[in-house]
Amino acid sequence: MSEDPKKKYAHLPLVPETTLKKRHDLDDLARKRAAANEEDPHRQRKLGRGKKAVYVVKPETFISRSRSKRNHVIRFNRVMKKGMQKRASNKPEMATKEIVDPNDENNITTIKYQSNSAGAKTCVFVIRVRDETGLPLKILHVLKNLRLNHNHDGVFVKYDDIMRKKLQCIEPWIIYGIPSKAVVADLITRRGFGTVEDQRVPLSDNVTIEKALGDEHNLICVEDLVHEVYNAGPSFEAASQFIWPFLLADSKSNFQRRTLRLKDGKEYGDQGEGIDEFIKQVL
C-alpha cells in the first residue's frame, strides 16, 4: 500500500498560491525574453530608470514653431499700437447660460452673466494655460512681470487700463476673468501660500498673515486677506504680492492629452464672470 502524500510532504513548508503564480509568470517572461534575444540579439531594449530617450524632431516642426513665434510677435506689436480689434470691448457684455437640474432634466434655469472683464470693480484672476513652446521673448517678459513663470500658475491682479492692455497683449497664453468671492475664498484657503523672506510658506494659521501684513496694512487673518483681494482695496498690491502664485492643476487629464490627443488653444482670453467654472476644474 502506497504512503499517503499528505503525510509524506507534511514536513515541507506550504507556499501560497499567489507566490507560485508570480514565479510562473516571471519564468514565462524570462523565457520570452530569451527567445526574443535569440531571434534578434541587436534589438532595442527599454531604457532604464534615469535615462532619457532620443527623439527626432522633424524640420517641419521647427518651421511651424518659427512661423507661430513670428505671428505672435506681429500680433503683440499690433495690439500694443492699435489695441484689440475683434475679441475685446470697452463696455460690459452680457451672455446667458442654461443650467440643467441633475434630478430633473426638464428643469432648466437660465442665468445671465458678464462675459468680459470690462469695468471690473473687483480683482481679476489670471491663469497661464500654455507652455514656452513658440513663446516670443516680449511675451515672456510680460508673463515674468506678472509672476506667471510656469504653466498653470495663477495670480490676482487689479484691472485697470494698463493691466487691460497688458493682458490683451498676452491673451493667447492666458485665461482670465472676474472670480466670485466664494471662489476667491476657496483659492486662498485651499491652494493659498504666503511669501516670507522669498520663501513659500503655507497659510496654516493667521499668525503668518498678521506678521507680514498686520502692522502696515491691518490684515490679520484669512478673511481679511480674502476681503482685501476680492474688493481690490487700498492694500491690494501688498496682499497680492504676499500670496505666492497659485500652482493649479491641468484642465485636461493625461488620458485626454495622450489618448484623445486634446491640445491647448480653445480656452483662453477674457472669460468675464465665466472664469468661475474654469477655476473649479483646476482647483
mmCIF file of C-alpha atoms in Angstrom:
data_model
loop_
_atom_site.group_PDB
_atom_site.id
_atom_site.type_symbol
_atom_site.label_atom_id
_atom_site.label_comp_id
_atom_site.label_asym_id
_atom_site.label_seq_id
_atom_site.Cartn_x
_atom_site.Cartn_y
_atom_site.Cartn_z
ATOM 1 C CA MET A 1 0.000 0.000 0.000
ATOM 2 C CA SER A 2 1.417 3.407 -1.072
ATOM 3 C CA GLU A 3 2.144 6.066 1.511
ATOM 4 C CA ASP A 4 -0.312 8.957 1.929
ATOM 5 C CA PRO A 5 1.055 12.083 0.054
ATOM 6 C CA LYS A 6 -0.202 14.404 2.805
ATOM 7 C CA LYS A 7 1.872 12.582 5.417
ATOM 8 C CA LYS A 8 4.832 12.244 3.048
ATOM 9 C CA TYR A 9 5.143 16.036 2.406
ATOM 10 C CA ALA A 10 3.807 17.253 5.733
ATOM 11 C CA HIS A 11 7.243 18.456 6.888
ATOM 12 C CA LEU A 12 7.634 20.794 3.875
ATOM 13 C CA PRO A 13 6.506 24.475 4.240
ATOM 14 C CA LEU A 14 3.409 25.494 2.310
ATOM 15 C CA VAL A 15 3.859 28.090 -0.473
ATOM 16 C CA PRO A 16 0.920 30.471 -1.134
ATOM 17 C CA GLU A 17 -0.785 30.141 -4.478
ATOM 18 C CA THR A 18 -0.159 33.800 -5.366
ATOM 19 C CA THR A 19 3.589 33.287 -4.942
ATOM 20 C CA LEU A 20 3.506 30.245 -7.211
ATOM 21 C CA LYS A 21 1.609 32.204 -9.867
ATOM 22 C CA LYS A 22 4.087 35.065 -9.649
ATOM 23 C CA ARG A 23 7.024 32.673 -10.068
ATOM 24 C CA HIS A 24 5.312 31.101 -13.054
ATOM 25 C CA ASP A 25 4.731 34.495 -14.696
ATOM 26 C CA LEU A 26 8.332 35.585 -14.114
ATOM 27 C CA ASP A 27 9.679 32.331 -15.544
ATOM 28 C CA ASP A 28 7.399 32.693 -18.558
ATOM 29 C CA LEU A 29 8.568 36.300 -19.104
ATOM 30 C CA ALA A 30 12.229 35.211 -18.872
ATOM 31 C CA ARG A 31 11.655 32.505 -21.483
ATOM 32 C CA LYS A 32 10.024 35.010 -23.852
ATOM 33 C CA ARG A 33 12.909 37.486 -23.464
ATOM 34 C CA ALA A 34 15.475 34.737 -24.079
ATOM 35 C CA ALA A 35 13.617 33.648 -27.222
ATOM 36 C CA ALA A 36 13.461 37.256 -28.463
ATOM 37 C CA ASN A 37 17.204 37.717 -27.884
ATOM 38 C CA GLU A 38 17.966 34.571 -29.875
ATOM 39 C CA GLU A 39 15.871 35.818 -32.814
ATOM 40 C CA ASP A 40 17.318 39.358 -32.829
ATOM 41 C CA PRO A 41 20.284 39.879 -30.489
ATOM 42 C CA HIS A 42 20.662 43.541 -31.590
ATOM 43 C CA ARG A 43 17.095 44.563 -30.795
ATOM 44 C CA GLN A 44 16.490 47.798 -28.878
ATOM 45 C CA ARG A 45 15.767 47.365 -25.205
ATOM 46 C CA LYS A 46 13.727 49.603 -22.934
ATOM 47 C CA LEU A 47 15.647 52.377 -21.267
ATOM 48 C CA GLY A 48 16.383 52.020 -17.587
ATOM 49 C CA ARG A 49 15.356 54.432 -14.895
ATOM 50 C CA GLY A 50 17.032 57.820 -15.121
ATOM 51 C CA LYS A 51 17.820 57.511 -18.853
ATOM 52 C CA LYS A 52 16.151 59.688 -21.454
ATOM 53 C CA ALA A 53 15.101 58.573 -24.894
ATOM 54 C CA VAL A 54 16.305 60.363 -28.013
ATOM 55 C CA TYR A 55 13.528 61.924 -30.073
ATOM 56 C CA VAL A 56 13.924 63.082 -33.647
ATOM 57 C CA VAL A 57 12.238 66.408 -34.370
ATOM 58 C CA LYS A 58 11.195 66.862 -37.973
ATOM 59 C CA PRO A 59 12.215 70.036 -39.840
ATOM 60 C CA GLU A 60 8.527 70.839 -40.383
ATOM 61 C CA THR A 61 8.173 71.212 -36.612
ATOM 62 C CA PHE A 62 10.907 73.862 -36.449
ATOM 63 C CA ILE A 63 9.329 75.722 -39.373
ATOM 64 C CA SER A 64 5.852 75.722 -37.824
ATOM 65 C CA ARG A 65 7.198 76.901 -34.453
ATOM 66 C CA SER A 66 9.175 79.678 -36.121
ATOM 67 C CA ARG A 67 6.115 80.845 -38.062
ATOM 68 C CA SER A 68 3.981 80.733 -34.917
ATOM 69 C CA LYS A 69 6.516 82.800 -32.984
ATOM 70 C CA ARG A 70 6.732 85.343 -35.811
ATOM 71 C CA ASN A 71 2.930 85.662 -35.989
ATOM 72 C CA HIS A 72 2.675 86.154 -32.224
ATOM 73 C CA VAL A 73 5.304 88.904 -32.363
ATOM 74 C CA ILE A 74 3.327 90.633 -35.111
ATOM 75 C CA ARG A 75 0.147 90.333 -33.037
ATOM 76 C CA PHE A 76 1.904 91.654 -29.907
ATOM 77 C CA ASN A 77 3.169 94.742 -31.748
ATOM 78 C CA ARG A 78 -0.224 95.373 -33.353
ATOM 79 C CA VAL A 79 -2.099 95.164 -30.035
ATOM 80 C CA MET A 80 0.440 97.424 -28.338
ATOM 81 C CA LYS A 81 -0.017 100.014 -31.087
ATOM 82 C CA LYS A 82 -3.704 99.771 -32.044
ATOM 83 C CA GLY A 83 -5.303 97.678 -29.321
ATOM 84 C CA MET A 84 -7.648 94.729 -29.692
ATOM 85 C CA GLN A 85 -9.823 94.942 -32.797
ATOM 86 C CA LYS A 86 -12.236 91.980 -32.591
ATOM 87 C CA ARG A 87 -12.289 89.999 -29.339
ATOM 88 C CA ALA A 88 -12.377 92.914 -26.875
ATOM 89 C CA SER A 89 -14.954 95.520 -25.904
ATOM 90 C CA ASN A 90 -14.730 98.619 -23.743
ATOM 91 C CA LYS A 91 -18.233 98.035 -22.390
ATOM 92 C CA PRO A 92 -19.523 95.137 -20.294
ATOM 93 C CA GLU A 93 -21.122 92.425 -22.421
ATOM 94 C CA MET A 94 -23.792 90.089 -21.090
ATOM 95 C CA ALA A 95 -24.311 86.446 -22.011
ATOM 96 C CA THR A 96 -26.630 83.670 -20.897
ATOM 97 C CA LYS A 97 -26.107 80.057 -19.944
ATOM 98 C CA GLU A 98 -28.507 77.249 -19.124
ATOM 99 C CA ILE A 99 -28.152 75.076 -16.031
ATOM 100 C CA VAL A 100 -29.923 71.709 -16.001
ATOM 101 C CA ASP A 101 -31.097 70.281 -12.687
ATOM 102 C CA PRO A 102 -29.401 66.857 -12.233
ATOM 103 C CA ASN A 103 -32.538 65.498 -10.529
ATOM 104 C CA ASP A 104 -34.947 66.819 -13.157
ATOM 105 C CA GLU A 105 -33.798 67.196 -16.774
ATOM 106 C CA ASN A 106 -36.830 69.298 -17.660
ATOM 107 C CA ASN A 107 -35.934 71.875 -15.006
ATOM 108 C CA ILE A 108 -33.630 74.297 -16.885
ATOM 109 C CA THR A 109 -32.543 77.592 -15.345
ATOM 110 C CA THR A 110 -31.215 80.455 -17.488
ATOM 111 C CA ILE A 111 -28.628 82.703 -15.854
ATOM 112 C CA LYS A 112 -27.188 85.985 -17.143
ATOM 113 C CA TYR A 113 -23.538 86.805 -16.523
ATOM 114 C CA GLN A 114 -20.918 89.263 -17.719
ATOM 115 C CA SER A 115 -18.842 87.644 -20.463
ATOM 116 C CA ASN A 116 -15.910 90.072 -20.302
ATOM 117 C CA SER A 117 -13.960 91.948 -17.634
ATOM 118 C CA ALA A 118 -14.639 95.490 -18.850
ATOM 119 C CA GLY A 119 -15.405 97.855 -15.988
ATOM 120 C CA ALA A 120 -14.453 95.331 -13.322
ATOM 121 C CA LYS A 121 -14.502 96.896 -9.864
ATOM 122 C CA THR A 122 -13.116 93.797 -8.153
ATOM 123 C CA CYS A 123 -9.985 91.771 -8.740
ATOM 124 C CA VAL A 124 -9.252 89.691 -11.852
ATOM 125 C CA PHE A 125 -7.699 86.234 -11.682
ATOM 126 C CA VAL A 126 -5.184 85.318 -14.407
ATOM 127 C CA ILE A 127 -4.076 81.755 -15.227
ATOM 128 C CA ARG A 128 -1.325 80.790 -17.637
ATOM 129 C CA VAL A 129 -2.572 77.999 -19.917
ATOM 130 C CA ARG A 130 0.335 77.444 -22.349
ATOM 131 C CA ASP A 131 3.966 76.423 -22.002
ATOM 132 C CA GLU A 132 7.022 78.091 -23.548
ATOM 133 C CA THR A 133 6.795 76.317 -26.929
ATOM 134 C CA GLY A 134 6.909 79.056 -29.570
ATOM 135 C CA LEU A 135 6.905 81.777 -26.911
ATOM 136 C CA PRO A 136 8.337 85.128 -28.095
ATOM 137 C CA LEU A 137 10.698 86.992 -25.806
ATOM 138 C CA LYS A 138 8.399 90.026 -25.471
ATOM 139 C CA ILE A 139 5.510 87.904 -24.211
ATOM 140 C CA LEU A 140 7.869 86.036 -21.879
ATOM 141 C CA HIS A 141 8.874 89.336 -20.236
ATOM 142 C CA VAL A 142 5.219 90.247 -19.623
ATOM 143 C CA LEU A 143 4.492 86.806 -18.134
ATOM 144 C CA LYS A 144 7.513 87.103 -15.840
ATOM 145 C CA ASN A 145 6.368 90.560 -14.780
ATOM 146 C CA LEU A 146 3.001 89.088 -13.779
ATOM 147 C CA ARG A 147 4.797 86.252 -11.901
ATOM 148 C CA LEU A 148 3.376 83.645 -14.297
ATOM 149 C CA ASN A 149 6.651 81.783 -14.600
ATOM 150 C CA HIS A 150 5.225 78.316 -15.236
ATOM 151 C CA ASN A 151 2.259 76.712 -16.914
ATOM 152 C CA HIS A 152 -0.932 76.551 -14.763
ATOM 153 C CA ASP A 153 0.238 79.377 -12.474
ATOM 154 C CA GLY A 154 -2.417 81.829 -11.301
ATOM 155 C CA VAL A 155 -2.294 85.325 -9.765
ATOM 156 C CA PHE A 156 -4.674 88.110 -8.717
ATOM 157 C CA VAL A 157 -4.323 91.467 -10.485
ATOM 158 C CA LYS A 158 -6.118 94.815 -10.333
ATOM 159 C CA TYR A 159 -7.923 95.509 -13.607
ATOM 160 C CA ASP A 160 -7.149 98.991 -14.901
ATOM 161 C CA ASP A 161 -6.317 100.406 -18.341
ATOM 162 C CA ILE A 162 -2.628 99.488 -18.131
ATOM 163 C CA MET A 163 -3.344 95.951 -16.926
ATOM 164 C CA ARG A 164 -6.078 95.556 -19.561
ATOM 165 C CA LYS A 165 -3.611 96.392 -22.349
ATOM 166 C CA LYS A 166 -1.006 94.083 -20.857
ATOM 167 C CA LEU A 167 -3.426 91.143 -20.639
ATOM 168 C CA GLN A 168 -4.656 91.702 -24.180
ATOM 169 C CA CYS A 169 -1.092 91.529 -25.485
ATOM 170 C CA ILE A 170 -0.500 88.078 -23.971
ATOM 171 C CA GLU A 171 -4.068 86.814 -24.375
ATOM 172 C CA PRO A 172 -3.200 83.592 -26.320
ATOM 173 C CA TRP A 173 -1.161 82.396 -23.331
ATOM 174 C CA ILE A 174 -3.589 83.170 -20.500
ATOM 175 C CA ILE A 175 -7.205 82.891 -19.434
ATOM 176 C CA TYR A 176 -8.636 85.478 -17.048
ATOM 177 C CA GLY A 177 -11.876 86.811 -15.651
ATOM 178 C CA ILE A 178 -13.754 88.141 -12.645
ATOM 179 C CA PRO A 179 -13.995 85.485 -9.911
ATOM 180 C CA SER A 180 -16.740 85.430 -7.317
ATOM 181 C CA LYS A 181 -15.950 85.950 -3.644
ATOM 182 C CA ALA A 182 -16.637 82.278 -2.872
ATOM 183 C CA VAL A 183 -14.094 81.190 -5.500
ATOM 184 C CA VAL A 184 -11.522 83.676 -4.173
ATOM 185 C CA ALA A 185 -12.009 82.264 -0.680
ATOM 186 C CA ASP A 186 -11.627 78.693 -1.988
ATOM 187 C CA LEU A 187 -8.428 79.594 -3.801
ATOM 188 C CA ILE A 188 -6.796 81.200 -0.774
ATOM 189 C CA THR A 189 -7.941 78.614 1.784
ATOM 190 C CA ARG A 190 -7.283 75.512 -0.326
ATOM 191 C CA ARG A 191 -4.321 76.492 -2.524
ATOM 192 C CA GLY A 192 -3.001 79.625 -0.816
ATOM 193 C CA PHE A 193 0.640 80.049 0.255
ATOM 194 C CA GLY A 194 2.362 83.124 1.590
ATOM 195 C CA THR A 195 5.709 84.714 0.775
ATOM 196 C CA VAL A 196 8.009 85.197 3.768
ATOM 197 C CA GLU A 197 11.610 86.198 3.002
ATOM 198 C CA ASP A 198 11.240 84.903 -0.572
ATOM 199 C CA GLN A 199 10.145 81.516 0.745
ATOM 200 C CA ARG A 200 6.859 79.688 0.067
ATOM 201 C CA VAL A 201 5.088 79.318 3.414
ATOM 202 C CA PRO A 202 1.712 77.568 3.900
ATOM 203 C CA LEU A 203 -1.105 79.637 5.399
ATOM 204 C CA SER A 204 -1.719 77.123 8.166
ATOM 205 C CA ASP A 205 -2.682 79.814 10.685
ATOM 206 C CA ASN A 206 -3.345 83.546 10.889
ATOM 207 C CA VAL A 207 -0.044 84.297 12.612
ATOM 208 C CA THR A 208 1.816 84.249 9.275
ATOM 209 C CA ILE A 209 -0.590 86.799 7.778
ATOM 210 C CA GLU A 210 -0.514 89.013 10.865
ATOM 211 C CA LYS A 211 3.290 89.146 10.966
ATOM 212 C CA ALA A 212 3.556 90.022 7.275
ATOM 213 C CA LEU A 213 0.589 92.388 6.795
ATOM 214 C CA GLY A 214 -0.733 93.227 10.243
ATOM 215 C CA ASP A 215 1.327 96.280 11.196
ATOM 216 C CA GLU A 216 1.277 98.226 7.925
ATOM 217 C CA HIS A 217 -1.975 97.082 6.294
ATOM 218 C CA ASN A 218 -4.101 95.874 9.236
ATOM 219 C CA LEU A 219 -4.687 92.416 7.706
ATOM 220 C CA ILE A 220 -4.576 89.812 10.456
ATOM 221 C CA CYS A 221 -6.489 86.763 9.186
ATOM 222 C CA VAL A 222 -7.531 84.849 6.078
ATOM 223 C CA GLU A 223 -10.930 86.560 5.992
ATOM 224 C CA ASP A 224 -9.255 89.976 5.879
ATOM 225 C CA LEU A 225 -6.995 88.754 3.073
ATOM 226 C CA VAL A 226 -9.957 87.434 1.057
ATOM 227 C CA HIS A 227 -11.909 90.688 1.557
ATOM 228 C CA GLU A 228 -8.961 92.887 0.541
ATOM 229 C CA VAL A 229 -8.110 90.817 -2.561
ATOM 230 C CA TYR A 230 -11.667 90.447 -3.803
ATOM 231 C CA ASN A 231 -12.588 94.131 -3.429
ATOM 232 C CA ALA A 232 -9.173 95.314 -4.729
ATOM 233 C CA GLY A 233 -8.797 97.598 -1.718
ATOM 234 C CA PRO A 234 -6.019 100.055 -0.925
ATOM 235 C CA SER A 235 -3.725 97.266 0.305
ATOM 236 C CA PHE A 236 -4.401 95.018 -2.692
ATOM 237 C CA GLU A 237 -0.866 95.326 -4.082
ATOM 238 C CA ALA A 238 0.733 94.211 -0.820
ATOM 239 C CA ALA A 239 -1.793 91.415 -0.349
ATOM 240 C CA SER A 240 -1.389 90.065 -3.886
ATOM 241 C CA GLN A 241 2.406 90.196 -3.639
ATOM 242 C CA PHE A 242 2.233 88.356 -0.316
ATOM 243 C CA ILE A 243 0.240 85.494 -1.872
ATOM 244 C CA TRP A 244 2.535 83.074 -3.679
ATOM 245 C CA PRO A 245 1.417 82.352 -7.292
ATOM 246 C CA PHE A 246 -1.157 79.571 -7.193
ATOM 247 C CA LEU A 247 0.000 76.193 -8.514
ATOM 248 C CA LEU A 248 -3.139 74.864 -10.180
ATOM 249 C CA ALA A 249 -3.904 71.578 -11.893
ATOM 250 C CA ASP A 250 -4.193 70.915 -15.613
ATOM 251 C CA SER A 251 -7.654 71.389 -17.092
ATOM 252 C CA LYS A 252 -7.141 68.230 -19.177
ATOM 253 C CA SER A 253 -6.214 64.788 -17.836
ATOM 254 C CA ASN A 254 -3.375 62.604 -19.094
ATOM 255 C CA PHE A 255 -5.964 60.368 -20.756
ATOM 256 C CA GLN A 256 -7.342 63.313 -22.719
ATOM 257 C CA ARG A 257 -3.894 64.507 -23.784
ATOM 258 C CA ARG A 258 -2.257 61.148 -24.617
ATOM 259 C CA THR A 259 -5.179 59.055 -25.835
ATOM 260 C CA LEU A 260 -7.641 61.618 -27.185
ATOM 261 C CA ARG A 261 -4.851 63.990 -28.326
ATOM 262 C CA LEU A 262 -6.576 67.071 -26.935
ATOM 263 C CA LYS A 263 -4.345 70.152 -27.011
ATOM 264 C CA ASP A 264 -4.473 73.654 -25.576
ATOM 265 C CA GLY A 265 -5.714 76.627 -27.529
ATOM 266 C CA LYS A 266 -9.511 76.537 -27.268
ATOM 267 C CA GLU A 267 -9.936 78.097 -23.817
ATOM 268 C CA TYR A 268 -8.057 81.357 -23.498
ATOM 269 C CA GLY A 269 -8.601 85.081 -23.192
ATOM 270 C CA ASP A 270 -11.169 87.127 -21.302
ATOM 271 C CA GLN A 271 -13.945 84.987 -19.788
ATOM 272 C CA GLY A 272 -15.545 87.573 -17.520
ATOM 273 C CA GLU A 273 -17.618 86.020 -14.752
ATOM 274 C CA GLY A 274 -17.458 82.670 -16.542
ATOM 275 C CA ILE A 275 -13.948 82.131 -15.134
ATOM 276 C CA ASP A 276 -15.515 80.511 -12.041
ATOM 277 C CA GLU A 277 -16.244 77.271 -13.909
ATOM 278 C CA PHE A 278 -12.684 77.022 -15.227
ATOM 279 C CA ILE A 279 -11.180 77.694 -11.790
ATOM 280 C CA LYS A 280 -13.306 74.936 -10.256
ATOM 281 C CA GLN A 281 -11.886 72.493 -12.832
ATOM 282 C CA VAL A 282 -8.254 73.273 -11.993
ATOM 283 C CA LEU A 283 -8.618 73.954 -8.247
#
